[in-house]
Amino acid sequence: AQSVTQPDIHITVSEGASLELRCNYSYGATPYLFWYVQSPGQGLQLLLKYFSGDTLVQGIKGFEAEFKRSQSSFNLRKPSVHWSDAAEYFCAVRDPNGSFQKLVFGTGTRLLVSP
Amino acid sequence: DVKVTQSSRYLVKRTGEKVFLECVQDMDHENMFWYRQDPGLGLRLIYFSYDVKMKEKGDIPEGYSVSREKKERFSLILESASTNQTSMYLCASSSPRDRDNSNQPQHFGDGTRLSIL
């Protein structure tokens, strides 16, 4: 069965500093990979996705993520964090051969941005 | 843009009540999903549906049922609400294929925060 680990429950970053959120997955092959963001009181918004090809993917709001097969990781990065980036971030995986596009989510990382 | 609308943002019900959570999507998506979100547990899939009148159990279906009588609407039902069902409930929809024939991600509603007293 697929699983996703986000080892950091909370992360605090100073505004303007760089950010990296970790995501590791467990799956027999290469899954489809996603990062979602949830602002307070809101639903989930897709930041970026990886299906195949270039292992560095660009998303919205200046985020990028790099797929590393050897480390089973899909870490999210941003070079300079803004106060509006404070939110909860979820990594998710999907079986490319699975039906119905079911997602398996990590437990999330809450990002706090300090002035 | 895809719009997934959940009928209530906040809901307070009593133990033992039958509770209906409604979700509507406007993009003619085949797949619809119900999740619950709890601190430290992330999102867990309760039920999903891949077509009208079709449903499949997710990871935590106990105490819930669903209904999909029309393609755009997917209802989550708590048959007899209990306090351990106090949670945030998120609905999502997706389509197996989009215009570019790619697999599309799930689109989420804003959630319903349900409190059972």
PDB file of C-alpha atoms in Angstrom:
ATOM      1  CA  ALA A   1       0.000   0.000   0.000  1.00  0.00           C
ATOM      2  CA  GLN A   2       1.117   3.509  -0.696  1.00  0.00           C
ATOM      3  CA  SER A   3       2.035   5.829   2.159  1.00  0.00           C
ATOM      4  CA  VAL A   4       3.308   9.367   2.488  1.00  0.00           C
ATOM      5  CA  THR A   5       5.466  10.783   5.253  1.00  0.00           C
ATOM      6  CA  GLN A   6       5.819  14.447   6.034  1.00  0.00           C
ATOM      7  CA  PRO A   7       8.275  14.367   8.930  1.00  0.00           C
ATOM      8  CA  ASP A   8       7.844  17.988   9.999  1.00  0.00           C
ATOM      9  CA  ILE A   9       4.594  18.861  11.772  1.00  0.00           C
ATOM     10  CA  HIS A  10       5.486  22.542  12.085  1.00  0.00           C
ATOM     11  CA  ILE A  11       8.121  24.701  10.440  1.00  0.00           C
ATOM     12  CA  THR A  12       8.866  28.349  11.180  1.00  0.00           C
ATOM     13  CA  VAL A  13      10.650  30.422   8.566  1.00  0.00           C
ATOM     14  CA  SER A  14      11.524  34.107   8.531  1.00  0.00           C
ATOM     15  CA  GLU A  15       9.945  36.184   5.829  1.00  0.00           C
ATOM     16  CA  GLY A  16      12.319  36.371   2.867  1.00  0.00           C
ATOM     17  CA  ALA A  17      14.160  33.186   3.819  1.00  0.00           C
ATOM     18  CA  SER A  18      14.129  30.043   1.737  1.00  0.00           C
ATOM     19  CA  LEU A  19      11.839  27.117   2.446  1.00  0.00           C
ATOM     20  CA  GLU A  20      12.000  23.369   1.980  1.00  0.00           C
ATOM     21  CA  LEU A  21       9.195  21.047   3.049  1.00  0.00           C
ATOM     22  CA  ARG A  22       9.973  17.356   3.053  1.00  0.00           C
ATOM     23  CA  CYS A  23       7.896  14.570   1.616  1.00  0.00           C
ATOM     24  CA  ASN A  24       8.814  10.883   1.354  1.00  0.00           C
ATOM     25  CA  TYR A  25       6.629   8.216  -0.145  1.00  0.00           C
ATOM     26  CA  SER A  26       6.464   4.467  -0.087  1.00  0.00           C
ATOM     27  CA  TYR A  27       5.411   2.823  -3.323  1.00  0.00           C
ATOM     28  CA  GLY A  28       6.729   0.069  -5.566  1.00  0.00           C
ATOM     29  CA  ALA A  29       7.091   2.222  -8.629  1.00  0.00           C
ATOM     30  CA  THR A  30       6.967   5.923  -9.370  1.00  0.00           C
ATOM     31  CA  PRO A  31       3.630   7.322  -8.288  1.00  0.00           C
ATOM     32  CA  TYR A  32       1.982  10.519  -9.372  1.00  0.00           C
ATOM     33  CA  LEU A  33       2.941  13.188  -6.845  1.00  0.00           C
ATOM     34  CA  PHE A  34       1.159  16.323  -5.707  1.00  0.00           C
ATOM     35  CA  TRP A  35       1.546  19.219  -3.317  1.00  0.00           C
ATOM     36  CA  TYR A  36      -1.532  20.999  -2.010  1.00  0.00           C
ATOM     37  CA  VAL A  37      -1.804  24.080   0.211  1.00  0.00           C
ATOM     38  CA  GLN A  38      -4.590  24.845   2.649  1.00  0.00           C
ATOM     39  CA  SER A  39      -4.982  28.388   3.926  1.00  0.00           C
ATOM     40  CA  PRO A  40      -6.904  28.825   7.192  1.00  0.00           C
ATOM     41  CA  GLY A  41     -10.587  28.104   6.753  1.00  0.00           C
ATOM     42  CA  GLN A  42     -10.162  27.064   3.142  1.00  0.00           C
ATOM     43  CA  GLY A  43     -10.119  23.911   1.097  1.00  0.00           C
ATOM     44  CA  LEU A  44      -7.039  22.505  -0.595  1.00  0.00           C
ATOM     45  CA  GLN A  45      -5.473  24.222  -3.582  1.00  0.00           C
ATOM     46  CA  LEU A  46      -3.142  22.389  -5.940  1.00  0.00           C
ATOM     47  CA  LEU A  47       0.377  23.880  -5.986  1.00  0.00           C
ATOM     48  CA  LEU A  48       2.029  21.500  -8.428  1.00  0.00           C
ATOM     49  CA  LYS A  49       2.063  17.937  -9.687  1.00  0.00           C
ATOM     50  CA  TYR A  50       4.527  15.435 -11.106  1.00  0.00           C
ATOM     51  CA  PHE A  51       3.525  12.682 -13.489  1.00  0.00           C
ATOM     52  CA  SER A  52       6.697  12.022 -15.498  1.00  0.00           C
ATOM     53  CA  GLY A  53       9.529  13.764 -17.335  1.00  0.00           C
ATOM     54  CA  ASP A  54      11.558  16.620 -15.900  1.00  0.00           C
ATOM     55  CA  THR A  55      12.084  15.921 -12.211  1.00  0.00           C
ATOM     56  CA  LEU A  56      11.990  19.599 -11.265  1.00  0.00           C
ATOM     57  CA  VAL A  57       8.464  20.912 -11.537  1.00  0.00           C
ATOM     58  CA  GLN A  58       7.281  24.470 -11.237  1.00  0.00           C
ATOM     59  CA  GLY A  59       4.036  25.377  -9.583  1.00  0.00           C
ATOM     60  CA  ILE A  60       1.972  28.365  -8.666  1.00  0.00           C
ATOM     61  CA  LYS A  61       2.946  31.096  -6.185  1.00  0.00           C
ATOM     62  CA  GLY A  62       6.666  30.621  -6.887  1.00  0.00           C
ATOM     63  CA  PHE A  63       6.859  27.061  -5.539  1.00  0.00           C
ATOM     64  CA  GLU A  64       8.817  24.227  -7.075  1.00  0.00           C
ATOM     65  CA  ALA A  65       9.380  20.601  -6.178  1.00  0.00           C
ATOM     66  CA  GLU A  66      11.998  18.058  -7.112  1.00  0.00           C
ATOM     67  CA  PHE A  67      11.326  14.370  -7.553  1.00  0.00           C
ATOM     68  CA  LYS A  68      14.231  12.167  -6.465  1.00  0.00           C
ATOM     69  CA  ARG A  69      13.611   8.547  -7.253  1.00  0.00           C
ATOM     70  CA  SER A  70      16.654   7.304  -5.325  1.00  0.00           C
ATOM     71  CA  GLN A  71      15.394   8.944  -2.146  1.00  0.00           C
ATOM     72  CA  SER A  72      11.659   8.392  -2.756  1.00  0.00           C
ATOM     73  CA  SER A  73      11.239  12.073  -2.075  1.00  0.00           C
ATOM     74  CA  PHE A  74       9.296  14.984  -3.516  1.00  0.00           C
ATOM     75  CA  ASN A  75      10.357  18.025  -1.508  1.00  0.00           C
ATOM     76  CA  LEU A  76       8.704  21.394  -1.938  1.00  0.00           C
ATOM     77  CA  ARG A  77      10.832  24.539  -2.125  1.00  0.00           C
ATOM     78  CA  LYS A  78      10.487  28.266  -2.379  1.00  0.00           C
ATOM     79  CA  PRO A  79      13.465  30.638  -2.567  1.00  0.00           C
ATOM     80  CA  SER A  80      11.884  33.511  -0.627  1.00  0.00           C
ATOM     81  CA  VAL A  81       8.901  33.046   1.644  1.00  0.00           C
ATOM     82  CA  HIS A  82       6.173  35.679   1.967  1.00  0.00           C
ATOM     83  CA  TRP A  83       3.925  36.134   4.999  1.00  0.00           C
ATOM     84  CA  SER A  84       0.976  35.028   2.863  1.00  0.00           C
ATOM     85  CA  ASP A  85       2.585  31.596   2.489  1.00  0.00           C
ATOM     86  CA  ALA A  86       1.673  30.738   6.078  1.00  0.00           C
ATOM     87  CA  ALA A  87      -0.626  27.737   5.669  1.00  0.00           C
ATOM     88  CA  GLU A  88      -0.714  23.974   5.909  1.00  0.00           C
ATOM     89  CA  TYR A  89       0.937  21.992   3.135  1.00  0.00           C
ATOM     90  CA  PHE A  90       0.017  18.471   2.120  1.00  0.00           C
ATOM     91  CA  CYS A  91       1.951  16.054  -0.029  1.00  0.00           C
ATOM     92  CA  ALA A  92      -0.089  13.374  -1.790  1.00  0.00           C
ATOM     93  CA  VAL A  93       0.542  10.390  -4.030  1.00  0.00           C
ATOM     94  CA  ARG A  94      -1.552   8.467  -6.502  1.00  0.00           C
ATOM     95  CA  ASP A  95      -1.065   5.101  -8.139  1.00  0.00           C
ATOM     96  CA  PRO A  96      -0.664   5.757 -11.887  1.00  0.00           C
ATOM     97  CA  ASN A  97      -2.292   2.411 -12.609  1.00  0.00           C
ATOM     98  CA  GLY A  98      -4.977   2.729 -10.010  1.00  0.00           C
ATOM     99  CA  SER A  99      -8.560   3.403 -10.737  1.00  0.00           C
ATOM    100  CA  PHE A 100     -10.651   6.380  -9.742  1.00  0.00           C
ATOM    101  CA  GLN A 101      -7.673   8.682  -9.088  1.00  0.00           C
ATOM    102  CA  LYS A 102      -7.570   8.006  -5.371  1.00  0.00           C
ATOM    103  CA  LEU A 103      -5.064  10.059  -3.423  1.00  0.00           C
ATOM    104  CA  VAL A 104      -3.105   9.158  -0.307  1.00  0.00           C
ATOM    105  CA  PHE A 105      -2.176  12.197   1.760  1.00  0.00           C
ATOM    106  CA  GLY A 106       0.572  12.903   4.236  1.00  0.00           C
ATOM    107  CA  THR A 107      -0.311  14.328   7.631  1.00  0.00           C
ATOM    108  CA  GLY A 108       0.649  17.839   6.606  1.00  0.00           C
ATOM    109  CA  THR A 109       3.211  20.460   7.587  1.00  0.00           C
ATOM    110  CA  ARG A 110       2.092  23.731   9.067  1.00  0.00           C
ATOM    111  CA  LEU A 111       4.231  26.641   7.926  1.00  0.00           C
ATOM    112  CA  LEU A 112       4.586  29.652  10.182  1.00  0.00           C
ATOM    113  CA  VAL A 113       6.231  32.797   8.812  1.00  0.00           C
ATOM    114  CA  SER A 114       7.921  35.144  11.247  1.00  0.00           C
ATOM    115  CA  PRO A 115       8.525  38.837  10.506  1.00  0.00           C
TER     116      PRO A 115
ATOM    117  CA  ASP B   1     -12.303  27.148 -13.188  1.00  0.00           C
ATOM    118  CA  VAL B   2     -13.672  24.124 -11.415  1.00  0.00           C
ATOM    119  CA  LYS B   3     -16.051  24.952  -8.637  1.00  0.00           C
ATOM    120  CA  VAL B   4     -16.759  22.524  -5.838  1.00  0.00           C
ATOM    121  CA  THR B   5     -19.357  23.888  -3.450  1.00  0.00           C
ATOM    122  CA  GLN B   6     -20.124  22.508  -0.029  1.00  0.00           C
ATOM    123  CA  SER B   7     -23.479  23.671   1.244  1.00  0.00           C
ATOM    124  CA  SER B   8     -22.404  24.586   4.772  1.00  0.00           C
ATOM    125  CA  ARG B   9     -19.163  26.042   6.141  1.00  0.00           C
ATOM    126  CA  TYR B  10     -20.128  25.357   9.751  1.00  0.00           C
ATOM    127  CA  LEU B  11     -22.643  22.922  11.162  1.00  0.00           C
ATOM    128  CA  VAL B  12     -23.586  22.019  14.730  1.00  0.00           C
ATOM    129  CA  LYS B  13     -25.667  18.912  15.396  1.00  0.00           C
ATOM    130  CA  ARG B  14     -26.585  16.723  18.331  1.00  0.00           C
ATOM    131  CA  THR B  15     -25.580  13.163  19.083  1.00  0.00           C
ATOM    132  CA  GLY B  16     -27.904  10.690  17.400  1.00  0.00           C
ATOM    133  CA  GLU B  17     -29.118  13.055  14.709  1.00  0.00           C
ATOM    134  CA  LYS B  18     -29.025  12.111  11.042  1.00  0.00           C
ATOM    135  CA  VAL B  19     -26.736  14.587   9.306  1.00  0.00           C
ATOM    136  CA  PHE B  20     -26.456  15.380   5.609  1.00  0.00           C
ATOM    137  CA  LEU B  21     -23.445  17.106   4.084  1.00  0.00           C
ATOM    138  CA  GLU B  22     -23.941  18.225   0.499  1.00  0.00           C
ATOM    139  CA  CYS B  23     -21.394  18.787  -2.253  1.00  0.00           C
ATOM    140  CA  VAL B  24     -21.956  20.047  -5.786  1.00  0.00           C
ATOM    141  CA  GLN B  25     -19.449  20.384  -8.625  1.00  0.00           C
ATOM    142  CA  ASP B  26     -19.981  22.227 -11.876  1.00  0.00           C
ATOM    143  CA  MET B  27     -17.436  20.581 -14.174  1.00  0.00           C
ATOM    144  CA  ASP B  28     -19.231  17.368 -15.086  1.00  0.00           C
ATOM    145  CA  HIS B  29     -16.599  15.337 -13.225  1.00  0.00           C
ATOM    146  CA  GLU B  30     -17.102  11.604 -12.995  1.00  0.00           C
ATOM    147  CA  ASN B  31     -15.288  11.116  -9.698  1.00  0.00           C
ATOM    148  CA  MET B  32     -16.265  12.620  -6.372  1.00  0.00           C
ATOM    149  CA  PHE B  33     -14.738  12.088  -2.932  1.00  0.00           C
ATOM    150  CA  TRP B  34     -15.449  12.729   0.726  1.00  0.00           C
ATOM    151  CA  TYR B  35     -12.595  13.152   3.204  1.00  0.00           C
ATOM    152  CA  ARG B  36     -12.378  14.017   6.839  1.00  0.00           C
ATOM    153  CA  GLN B  37      -9.477  16.086   8.098  1.00  0.00           C
ATOM    154  CA  ASP B  38      -8.222  15.858  11.665  1.00  0.00           C
ATOM    155  CA  PRO B  39      -5.136  17.449  13.229  1.00  0.00           C
ATOM    156  CA  GLY B  40      -2.114  15.214  12.964  1.00  0.00           C
ATOM    157  CA  LEU B  41      -3.936  12.718  10.742  1.00  0.00           C
ATOM    158  CA  GLY B  42      -4.128  14.613   7.465  1.00  0.00           C
ATOM    159  CA  LEU B  43      -6.955  13.769   5.090  1.00  0.00           C
ATOM    160  CA  ARG B  44      -8.572  10.360   5.212  1.00  0.00           C
ATOM    161  CA  LEU B  45     -10.876   9.072   2.522  1.00  0.00           C
ATOM    162  CA  ILE B  46     -14.363   8.146   3.702  1.00  0.00           C
ATOM    163  CA  TYR B  47     -16.152   7.264   0.457  1.00  0.00           C
ATOM    164  CA  PHE B  48     -15.873   8.018  -3.201  1.00  0.00           C
ATOM    165  CA  SER B  49     -18.047   7.688  -6.272  1.00  0.00           C
ATOM    166  CA  TYR B  50     -17.014   7.164  -9.875  1.00  0.00           C
ATOM    167  CA  ASP B  51     -20.422   7.485 -11.481  1.00  0.00           C
ATOM    168  CA  VAL B  52     -24.045   8.169 -10.695  1.00  0.00           C
ATOM    169  CA  LYS B  53     -25.381   5.673  -8.150  1.00  0.00           C
ATOM    170  CA  MET B  54     -21.936   4.073  -7.856  1.00  0.00           C
ATOM    171  CA  LYS B  55     -19.959   4.252  -4.621  1.00  0.00           C
ATOM    172  CA  GLU B  56     -16.913   2.693  -3.067  1.00  0.00           C
ATOM    173  CA  LYS B  57     -15.697   2.604   0.509  1.00  0.00           C
ATOM    174  CA  GLY B  58     -12.587   4.518   1.344  1.00  0.00           C
ATOM    175  CA  ASP B  59     -10.336   3.974   4.334  1.00  0.00           C
ATOM    176  CA  ILE B  60     -12.745   4.993   7.119  1.00  0.00           C
ATOM    177  CA  PRO B  61     -16.356   4.359   5.987  1.00  0.00           C
ATOM    178  CA  GLU B  62     -17.730   3.222   9.356  1.00  0.00           C
ATOM    179  CA  GLY B  63     -20.599   5.383  10.566  1.00  0.00           C
ATOM    180  CA  TYR B  64     -21.070   7.042   7.170  1.00  0.00           C
ATOM    181  CA  SER B  65     -22.983   6.465   3.984  1.00  0.00           C
ATOM    182  CA  VAL B  66     -23.189   8.382   0.713  1.00  0.00           C
ATOM    183  CA  SER B  67     -25.623   9.113  -2.053  1.00  0.00           C
ATOM    184  CA  ARG B  68     -25.048  10.100  -5.658  1.00  0.00           C
ATOM    185  CA  GLU B  69     -28.327  10.423  -7.507  1.00  0.00           C
ATOM    186  CA  LYS B  70     -27.043  13.067  -9.934  1.00  0.00           C
ATOM    187  CA  LYS B  71     -23.619  13.443 -11.467  1.00  0.00           C
ATOM    188  CA  GLU B  72     -22.986  16.868  -9.988  1.00  0.00           C
ATOM    189  CA  ARG B  73     -24.058  16.108  -6.416  1.00  0.00           C
ATOM    190  CA  PHE B  74     -22.482  13.841  -3.805  1.00  0.00           C
ATOM    191  CA  SER B  75     -23.955  13.648  -0.327  1.00  0.00           C
ATOM    192  CA  LEU B  76     -22.328  12.360   2.837  1.00  0.00           C
ATOM    193  CA  ILE B  77     -24.698  11.000   5.467  1.00  0.00           C
ATOM    194  CA  LEU B  78     -24.019  10.431   9.134  1.00  0.00           C
ATOM    195  CA  GLU B  79     -26.747   7.962  10.029  1.00  0.00           C
ATOM    196  CA  SER B  80     -26.539   8.606  13.776  1.00  0.00           C
ATOM    197  CA  ALA B  81     -24.030  11.301  14.587  1.00  0.00           C
ATOM    198  CA  SER B  82     -21.540  10.724  17.366  1.00  0.00           C
ATOM    199  CA  THR B  83     -19.074  13.057  19.035  1.00  0.00           C
ATOM    200  CA  ASN B  84     -16.107  11.314  17.411  1.00  0.00           C
ATOM    201  CA  GLN B  85     -17.415  12.479  14.053  1.00  0.00           C
ATOM    202  CA  THR B  86     -16.684  16.084  14.965  1.00  0.00           C
ATOM    203  CA  SER B  87     -14.260  17.067  12.228  1.00  0.00           C
ATOM    204  CA  MET B  88     -13.611  19.059   9.078  1.00  0.00           C
ATOM    205  CA  TYR B  89     -15.156  17.389   6.029  1.00  0.00           C
ATOM    206  CA  LEU B  90     -13.807  18.054   2.567  1.00  0.00           C
ATOM    207  CA  CYS B  91     -15.387  17.172  -0.758  1.00  0.00           C
ATOM    208  CA  ALA B  92     -13.391  16.830  -3.968  1.00  0.00           C
ATOM    209  CA  SER B  93     -14.025  15.986  -7.612  1.00  0.00           C
ATOM    210  CA  SER B  94     -11.909  14.924 -10.570  1.00  0.00           C
ATOM    211  CA  SER B  95     -12.120  13.642 -14.086  1.00  0.00           C
ATOM    212  CA  PRO B  96     -10.077  10.783 -15.498  1.00  0.00           C
ATOM    213  CA  ARG B  97      -9.309  12.823 -18.590  1.00  0.00           C
ATOM    214  CA  ASP B  98      -9.209  16.456 -19.490  1.00  0.00           C
ATOM    215  CA  ARG B  99      -9.031  18.119 -22.854  1.00  0.00           C
ATOM    216  CA  ASP B 100      -5.337  17.336 -23.117  1.00  0.00           C
ATOM    217  CA  ASN B 101      -6.007  13.729 -22.193  1.00  0.00           C
ATOM    218  CA  SER B 102      -4.066  14.037 -18.967  1.00  0.00           C
ATOM    219  CA  ASN B 103      -4.996  12.686 -15.610  1.00  0.00           C
ATOM    220  CA  GLN B 104      -6.380  15.547 -13.639  1.00  0.00           C
ATOM    221  CA  PRO B 105      -5.889  16.219  -9.953  1.00  0.00           C
ATOM    222  CA  GLN B 106      -8.688  16.487  -7.471  1.00  0.00           C
ATOM    223  CA  HIS B 107     -10.370  19.844  -6.930  1.00  0.00           C
ATOM    224  CA  PHE B 108     -11.542  20.612  -3.413  1.00  0.00           C
ATOM    225  CA  GLY B 109     -14.372  22.509  -1.804  1.00  0.00           C
ATOM    226  CA  ASP B 110     -13.807  24.858   1.139  1.00  0.00           C
ATOM    227  CA  GLY B 111     -14.864  22.283   3.703  1.00  0.00           C
ATOM    228  CA  THR B 112     -17.607  21.884   6.293  1.00  0.00           C
ATOM    229  CA  ARG B 113     -16.593  22.121   9.911  1.00  0.00           C
ATOM    230  CA  LEU B 114     -19.005  19.818  11.730  1.00  0.00           C
ATOM    231  CA  SER B 115     -19.439  19.791  15.483  1.00  0.00           C
ATOM    232  CA  ILE B 116     -21.435  17.052  17.179  1.00  0.00           C
ATOM    233  CA  LEU B 117     -22.563  17.949  20.694  1.00  0.00           C
TER     234      LEU B 117
END
